[in-house]
GROMACS .gro file of C-alpha atoms in nm:
model
  285
    1MET     CA    1   2.315  -4.179  -1.897
    2SER     CA    2   2.649  -4.336  -1.987
    3VAL     CA    3   2.936  -4.324  -1.743
    4ILE     CA    4   3.229  -4.147  -1.909
    5ALA     CA    5   3.588  -4.186  -1.791
    6VAL     CA    6   3.862  -3.939  -1.885
    7THR     CA    7   4.227  -4.039  -1.863
    8GLY     CA    8   4.484  -3.778  -1.771
    9ALA     CA    9   4.211  -3.575  -1.605
   10THR     CA   10   4.459  -3.358  -1.417
   11GLY     CA   11   4.648  -3.273  -1.736
   12GLN     CA   12   4.581  -2.965  -1.945
   13LEU     CA   13   4.362  -3.130  -2.209
   14GLY     CA   14   4.200  -3.390  -1.986
   15HIS     CA   15   4.096  -3.134  -1.728
   16LEU     CA   16   3.937  -2.918  -1.998
   17ILE     CA   17   3.743  -3.220  -2.124
   18VAL     CA   18   3.609  -3.295  -1.775
   19GLU     CA   19   3.514  -2.930  -1.732
   20GLY     CA   20   3.342  -2.940  -2.070
   21LEU     CA   21   3.143  -3.251  -1.984
   22LEU     CA   22   3.016  -3.091  -1.665
   23ALA     CA   23   2.931  -2.767  -1.848
   24SER     CA   24   2.740  -2.964  -2.111
   25GLY     CA   25   2.510  -3.108  -1.847
   26VAL     CA   26   2.664  -3.449  -1.784
   27PRO     CA   27   2.603  -3.524  -1.414
   28ALA     CA   28   2.923  -3.517  -1.213
   29ALA     CA   29   2.842  -3.863  -1.076
   30ASP     CA   30   2.857  -3.997  -1.432
   31VAL     CA   31   3.206  -3.861  -1.494
   32VAL     CA   32   3.513  -4.060  -1.386
   33ALA     CA   33   3.845  -3.876  -1.368
   34PHE     CA   34   4.163  -4.079  -1.387
   35ALA     CA   35   4.455  -3.940  -1.190
   36ARG     CA   36   4.786  -4.081  -1.069
   37THR     CA   37   4.699  -3.961  -0.719
   38SER     CA   38   4.359  -3.861  -0.587
   39GLU     CA   39   4.504  -3.545  -0.436
   40LYS     CA   40   4.579  -3.404  -0.782
   41ALA     CA   41   4.211  -3.419  -0.873
   42GLY     CA   42   4.076  -3.275  -0.549
   43ASP     CA   43   3.903  -2.989  -0.730
   44LEU     CA   44   3.707  -3.237  -0.942
   45ALA     CA   45   3.618  -3.459  -0.647
   46ALA     CA   46   3.482  -3.153  -0.470
   47ARG     CA   47   3.238  -3.110  -0.758
   48GLY     CA   48   3.112  -3.467  -0.733
   49VAL     CA   49   3.325  -3.624  -1.006
   50GLN     CA   50   3.436  -3.981  -0.938
   51VAL     CA   51   3.813  -3.968  -0.901
   52ARG     CA   52   3.990  -4.299  -0.952
   53VAL     CA   53   4.361  -4.366  -0.923
   54ALA     CA   54   4.498  -4.503  -1.250
   55ASP     CA   55   4.851  -4.502  -1.385
   56TYR     CA   56   4.958  -4.611  -1.732
   57ASP     CA   57   5.277  -4.750  -1.580
   58GLU     CA   58   5.084  -4.962  -1.329
   59PRO     CA   59   4.854  -5.183  -1.539
   60ALA     CA   60   4.697  -5.339  -1.230
   61THR     CA   61   4.532  -5.002  -1.154
   62LEU     CA   62   4.358  -4.974  -1.490
   63ALA     CA   63   4.086  -5.241  -1.494
   64PRO     CA   64   3.952  -5.150  -1.147
   65ALA     CA   65   3.941  -4.785  -1.249
   66LEU     CA   66   3.734  -4.879  -1.555
   67ALA     CA   67   3.469  -5.072  -1.361
   68GLY     CA   68   3.123  -4.959  -1.469
   69VAL     CA   69   3.257  -4.726  -1.739
   70ASP     CA   70   3.065  -4.715  -2.066
   71VAL     CA   71   3.271  -4.464  -2.264
   72LEU     CA   72   3.644  -4.405  -2.228
   73MET     CA   73   3.798  -4.071  -2.325
   74PHE     CA   74   4.148  -4.197  -2.393
   75VAL     CA   75   4.381  -3.896  -2.379
   76SER     CA   76   4.713  -4.018  -2.515
   77GLY     CA   77   5.002  -4.048  -2.274
   78SER     CA   78   5.248  -3.761  -2.253
   79GLU     CA   79   5.569  -3.963  -2.251
   80ALA     CA   80   5.691  -4.002  -2.608
   81GLY     CA   81   5.873  -4.331  -2.651
   82ARG     CA   82   5.672  -4.506  -2.380
   83ARG     CA   83   5.322  -4.476  -2.517
   84ILE     CA   84   5.286  -4.812  -2.693
   85PRO     CA   85   5.313  -5.036  -2.383
   86GLN     CA   86   5.119  -4.784  -2.176
   87HIS     CA   87   4.840  -4.761  -2.433
   88ALA     CA   88   4.832  -5.136  -2.489
   89ALA     CA   89   4.777  -5.189  -2.117
   90LEU     CA   90   4.484  -4.946  -2.118
   91VAL     CA   91   4.321  -5.101  -2.425
   92ASP     CA   92   4.353  -5.447  -2.270
   93ALA     CA   93   4.200  -5.319  -1.947
   94ALA     CA   94   3.914  -5.153  -2.135
   95LYS     CA   95   3.838  -5.477  -2.314
   96ALA     CA   96   3.844  -5.672  -1.989
   97ALA     CA   97   3.618  -5.417  -1.820
   98GLY     CA   98   3.359  -5.426  -2.099
   99VAL     CA   99   3.397  -5.062  -2.206
  100ALA     CA  100   3.151  -5.001  -2.489
  101ARG     CA  101   3.328  -4.721  -2.676
  102ILE     CA  102   3.664  -4.544  -2.680
  103VAL     CA  103   3.749  -4.194  -2.802
  104TYR     CA  104   4.123  -4.150  -2.857
  105THR     CA  105   4.332  -3.837  -2.908
  106SER     CA  106   4.562  -3.918  -3.198
  107ILE     CA  107   4.763  -3.703  -3.443
  108THR     CA  108   4.698  -3.565  -3.790
  109HIS     CA  109   4.710  -3.831  -4.066
  110ALA     CA  110   4.828  -4.088  -3.811
  111ASP     CA  111   4.814  -4.376  -4.058
  112THR     CA  112   5.041  -4.207  -4.315
  113ASN     CA  113   5.225  -3.936  -4.121
  114PRO     CA  114   5.602  -4.003  -4.133
  115MET     CA  115   5.683  -3.781  -3.834
  116ALA     CA  116   5.848  -3.966  -3.547
  117LEU     CA  117   5.574  -3.843  -3.315
  118ALA     CA  118   5.307  -4.017  -3.524
  119ALA     CA  119   5.437  -4.374  -3.497
  120GLU     CA  120   5.299  -4.436  -3.149
  121HIS     CA  121   4.961  -4.292  -3.245
  122LYS     CA  122   4.942  -4.514  -3.552
  123ALA     CA  123   5.027  -4.815  -3.336
  124THR     CA  124   4.760  -4.718  -3.084
  125GLU     CA  125   4.494  -4.683  -3.352
  126GLU     CA  126   4.592  -5.032  -3.470
  127LEU     CA  127   4.556  -5.162  -3.113
  128LEU     CA  128   4.211  -5.008  -3.092
  129ALA     CA  129   4.104  -5.157  -3.424
  130ALA     CA  130   4.227  -5.501  -3.315
  131SER     CA  131   4.049  -5.478  -2.979
  132GLY     CA  132   3.703  -5.501  -3.129
  133ILE     CA  133   3.585  -5.209  -2.916
  134PRO     CA  134   3.409  -4.940  -3.124
  135TYR     CA  135   3.635  -4.635  -3.125
  136ILE     CA  136   3.674  -4.288  -3.266
  137ALA     CA  137   4.013  -4.130  -3.335
  138LEU     CA  138   4.031  -3.755  -3.286
  139ARG     CA  139   4.344  -3.677  -3.485
  140ASN     CA  140   4.447  -3.349  -3.330
  141SER     CA  141   4.695  -3.129  -3.511
  142TRP     CA  142   4.928  -2.895  -3.317
  143TYR     CA  143   4.819  -2.698  -3.013
  144ILE     CA  144   4.850  -2.321  -3.055
  145GLU     CA  145   4.982  -2.329  -2.698
  146ASN     CA  146   5.294  -2.503  -2.831
  147TYR     CA  147   5.377  -2.157  -2.964
  148THR     CA  148   5.204  -1.916  -2.726
  149SER     CA  149   5.372  -2.080  -2.426
  150GLN     CA  150   5.698  -1.950  -2.573
  151LEU     CA  151   5.570  -1.597  -2.630
  152ASP     CA  152   5.807  -1.436  -2.380
  153ASP     CA  153   6.106  -1.599  -2.553
  154TYR     CA  154   5.987  -1.484  -2.895
  155LEU     CA  155   5.946  -1.129  -2.770
  156ALA     CA  156   6.285  -1.130  -2.599
  157ARG     CA  157   6.465  -1.261  -2.907
  158GLY     CA  158   6.256  -1.071  -3.160
  159ALA     CA  159   6.242  -1.391  -3.361
  160ILE     CA  160   6.087  -1.734  -3.389
  161VAL     CA  161   6.373  -1.965  -3.480
  162GLY     CA  162   6.282  -2.294  -3.645
  163ALA     CA  163   6.300  -2.519  -3.948
  164ALA     CA  164   5.938  -2.520  -4.068
  165ALA     CA  165   6.017  -2.309  -4.377
  166ASP     CA  166   5.693  -2.214  -4.555
  167GLY     CA  167   5.501  -2.513  -4.423
  168SER     CA  168   5.161  -2.449  -4.271
  169VAL     CA  169   5.033  -2.593  -3.946
  170SER     CA  170   4.664  -2.626  -3.863
  171ALA     CA  171   4.697  -2.549  -3.494
  172ALA     CA  172   4.402  -2.495  -3.262
  173THR     CA  173   4.371  -2.425  -2.891
  174ARG     CA  174   4.341  -2.698  -2.631
  175ALA     CA  175   3.999  -2.559  -2.548
  176ASP     CA  176   3.888  -2.614  -2.907
  177TYR     CA  177   4.013  -2.972  -2.911
  178ALA     CA  178   3.849  -3.033  -2.573
  179ALA     CA  179   3.519  -2.898  -2.706
  180ALA     CA  180   3.542  -3.138  -3.001
  181ALA     CA  181   3.602  -3.428  -2.765
  182VAL     CA  182   3.306  -3.331  -2.548
  183ALA     CA  183   3.084  -3.313  -2.857
  184VAL     CA  184   3.179  -3.667  -2.955
  185LEU     CA  185   3.149  -3.800  -2.600
  186THR     CA  186   2.800  -3.657  -2.560
  187GLY     CA  187   2.666  -3.792  -2.888
  188ALA     CA  188   2.781  -3.583  -3.183
  189GLY     CA  189   2.994  -3.724  -3.462
  190ASN     CA  190   2.952  -4.091  -3.380
  191ASP     CA  191   2.903  -4.185  -3.744
  192ARG     CA  192   3.274  -4.174  -3.822
  193VAL     CA  193   3.587  -4.350  -3.701
  194VAL     CA  194   3.835  -4.073  -3.777
  195TYR     CA  195   3.823  -3.695  -3.746
  196GLU     CA  196   4.114  -3.486  -3.875
  197LEU     CA  197   4.107  -3.187  -3.643
  198GLY     CA  198   4.282  -2.852  -3.670
  199GLY     CA  199   4.223  -2.481  -3.698
  200PRO     CA  200   4.289  -2.249  -3.992
  201ALA     CA  201   4.643  -2.316  -4.116
  202PHE     CA  202   4.921  -2.061  -4.073
  203THR     CA  203   5.292  -2.046  -4.143
  204ILE     CA  204   5.553  -1.951  -3.885
  205ALA     CA  205   5.602  -1.623  -4.072
  206GLU     CA  206   5.230  -1.556  -4.028
  207LEU     CA  207   5.258  -1.646  -3.660
  208ALA     CA  208   5.542  -1.395  -3.623
  209ALA     CA  209   5.340  -1.127  -3.802
  210THR     CA  210   5.040  -1.194  -3.575
  211ILE     CA  211   5.255  -1.170  -3.262
  212THR     CA  212   5.396  -0.842  -3.391
  213GLU     CA  213   5.049  -0.704  -3.455
  214VAL     CA  214   4.903  -0.813  -3.121
  215THR     CA  215   5.196  -0.718  -2.896
  216GLY     CA  216   5.345  -0.423  -3.081
  217VAL     CA  217   5.687  -0.588  -3.058
  218THR     CA  218   5.850  -0.678  -3.388
  219VAL     CA  219   5.903  -1.052  -3.418
  220VAL     CA  220   6.034  -1.215  -3.734
  221SER     CA  221   6.057  -1.574  -3.852
  222THR     CA  222   6.411  -1.711  -3.885
  223ASN     CA  223   6.425  -2.034  -4.081
  224LEU     CA  224   6.717  -2.274  -4.045
  225SER     CA  225   6.794  -2.614  -4.188
  226THR     CA  226   6.682  -2.904  -3.971
  227THR     CA  227   7.043  -2.974  -3.876
  228ASP     CA  228   7.121  -2.613  -3.791
  229TYR     CA  229   6.801  -2.584  -3.590
  230ALA     CA  230   6.891  -2.893  -3.387
  231GLU     CA  231   7.233  -2.739  -3.317
  232ALA     CA  232   7.068  -2.413  -3.212
  233LEU     CA  233   6.840  -2.601  -2.972
  234GLU     CA  234   7.143  -2.773  -2.823
  235SER     CA  235   7.300  -2.432  -2.769
  236TYR     CA  236   6.985  -2.333  -2.577
  237GLY     CA  237   7.047  -2.627  -2.344
  238LEU     CA  238   6.846  -2.915  -2.488
  239PRO     CA  239   7.011  -3.259  -2.490
  240ALA     CA  240   7.114  -3.366  -2.841
  241PRO     CA  241   6.848  -3.639  -2.884
  242THR     CA  242   6.572  -3.403  -2.771
  243ALA     CA  243   6.702  -3.126  -2.996
  244ALA     CA  244   6.703  -3.360  -3.295
  245PHE     CA  245   6.349  -3.476  -3.215
  246VAL     CA  246   6.214  -3.121  -3.184
  247ALA     CA  247   6.386  -3.017  -3.507
  248SER     CA  248   6.230  -3.316  -3.685
  249LEU     CA  249   5.885  -3.190  -3.584
  250ASP     CA  250   5.949  -2.864  -3.767
  251GLU     CA  251   6.069  -3.065  -4.066
  252GLY     CA  252   5.733  -3.242  -4.063
  253ILE     CA  253   5.553  -2.907  -4.059
  254ALA     CA  254   5.767  -2.794  -4.353
  255HIS     CA  255   5.639  -3.096  -4.545
  256GLY     CA  256   5.273  -3.026  -4.458
  257GLU     CA  257   5.226  -3.320  -4.223
  258LEU     CA  258   5.025  -3.113  -3.971
  259GLU     CA  259   4.803  -2.929  -4.218
  260VAL     CA  260   4.436  -3.022  -4.246
  261SER     CA  261   4.108  -2.851  -4.323
  262ASP     CA  262   3.933  -2.696  -4.023
  263ALA     CA  263   3.600  -2.843  -4.142
  264ASP     CA  264   3.594  -3.138  -3.901
  265LEU     CA  265   3.674  -2.922  -3.599
  266VAL     CA  266   3.418  -2.658  -3.691
  267GLY     CA  267   3.158  -2.927  -3.759
  268LEU     CA  268   3.201  -3.077  -3.414
  269ILE     CA  269   3.223  -2.761  -3.204
  270GLY     CA  270   2.963  -2.568  -3.405
  271ARG     CA  271   3.166  -2.248  -3.432
  272PRO     CA  272   3.492  -2.126  -3.587
  273ALA     CA  273   3.812  -2.228  -3.416
  274THR     CA  274   3.970  -1.969  -3.187
  275PRO     CA  275   4.152  -1.712  -3.405
  276LEU     CA  276   4.530  -1.712  -3.378
  277ALA     CA  277   4.530  -1.344  -3.280
  278ASP     CA  278   4.291  -1.416  -2.992
  279ALA     CA  279   4.514  -1.696  -2.864
  280VAL     CA  280   4.820  -1.471  -2.878
  281ALA     CA  281   4.632  -1.193  -2.699
  282ALA     CA  282   4.526  -1.435  -2.426
  283ALA     CA  283   4.887  -1.547  -2.379
  284LYS     CA  284   5.004  -1.188  -2.367
  285ALA     CA  285   4.745  -1.109  -2.100
   0.00000   0.00000   0.00000
């Protein structure tokens, strides 16, 4: 069986992917978990997973960590603005180590998406294409957790404040995206280079209505201009550059940049994506 390495294995998505590989029957000895420190992945090591120290910011750690790896689950770095050099170092290391295939977590419509967040993903897909290593891009749309993690704030304010207008977002849970990754890593969907992944699309007004229904607390959607939303975020304590960046993400949603069919996700995981109401209920619990 192929040896599969997962980057960011102690992160929220990476850890779910490792868990999914083990649950699917991949022997623990054939799973390599990348972590910045071995202590962070102690739970995985206890289950027999190979834990290897690897850090995007320390390129010298990458090639040794990839020794003997056949398939690399390349979970994109979490530091926006720093991903291109980090990702380039990993792709170079994978090539040097003789990795046979790479699966990369990208973003919806990465090649044409004008959102600031997409530029680094587009560049990474170009790096992968230039490397000569066969790869698959899993272009994940938004995580539902981007919203449900703020549930307490929504309930306290009675509103979801943003600038997404009537735009729809095809969000899905991390668990759904992890299941799609596991399906590709274990043999499904290897006939394509790109998968556009997302759940059933919803607007922020529909999100507010779902939260109201599930929690019994009335929450409404308050739409602002991108500029006004950035100013509101600053008033909540975000630095101006971060506020402007976050507001620009909602502007992208307003323009439909994160809306896709759920067909690719459903096809890979073999079931419907987790319903929005179920995700809200889980966050409430």
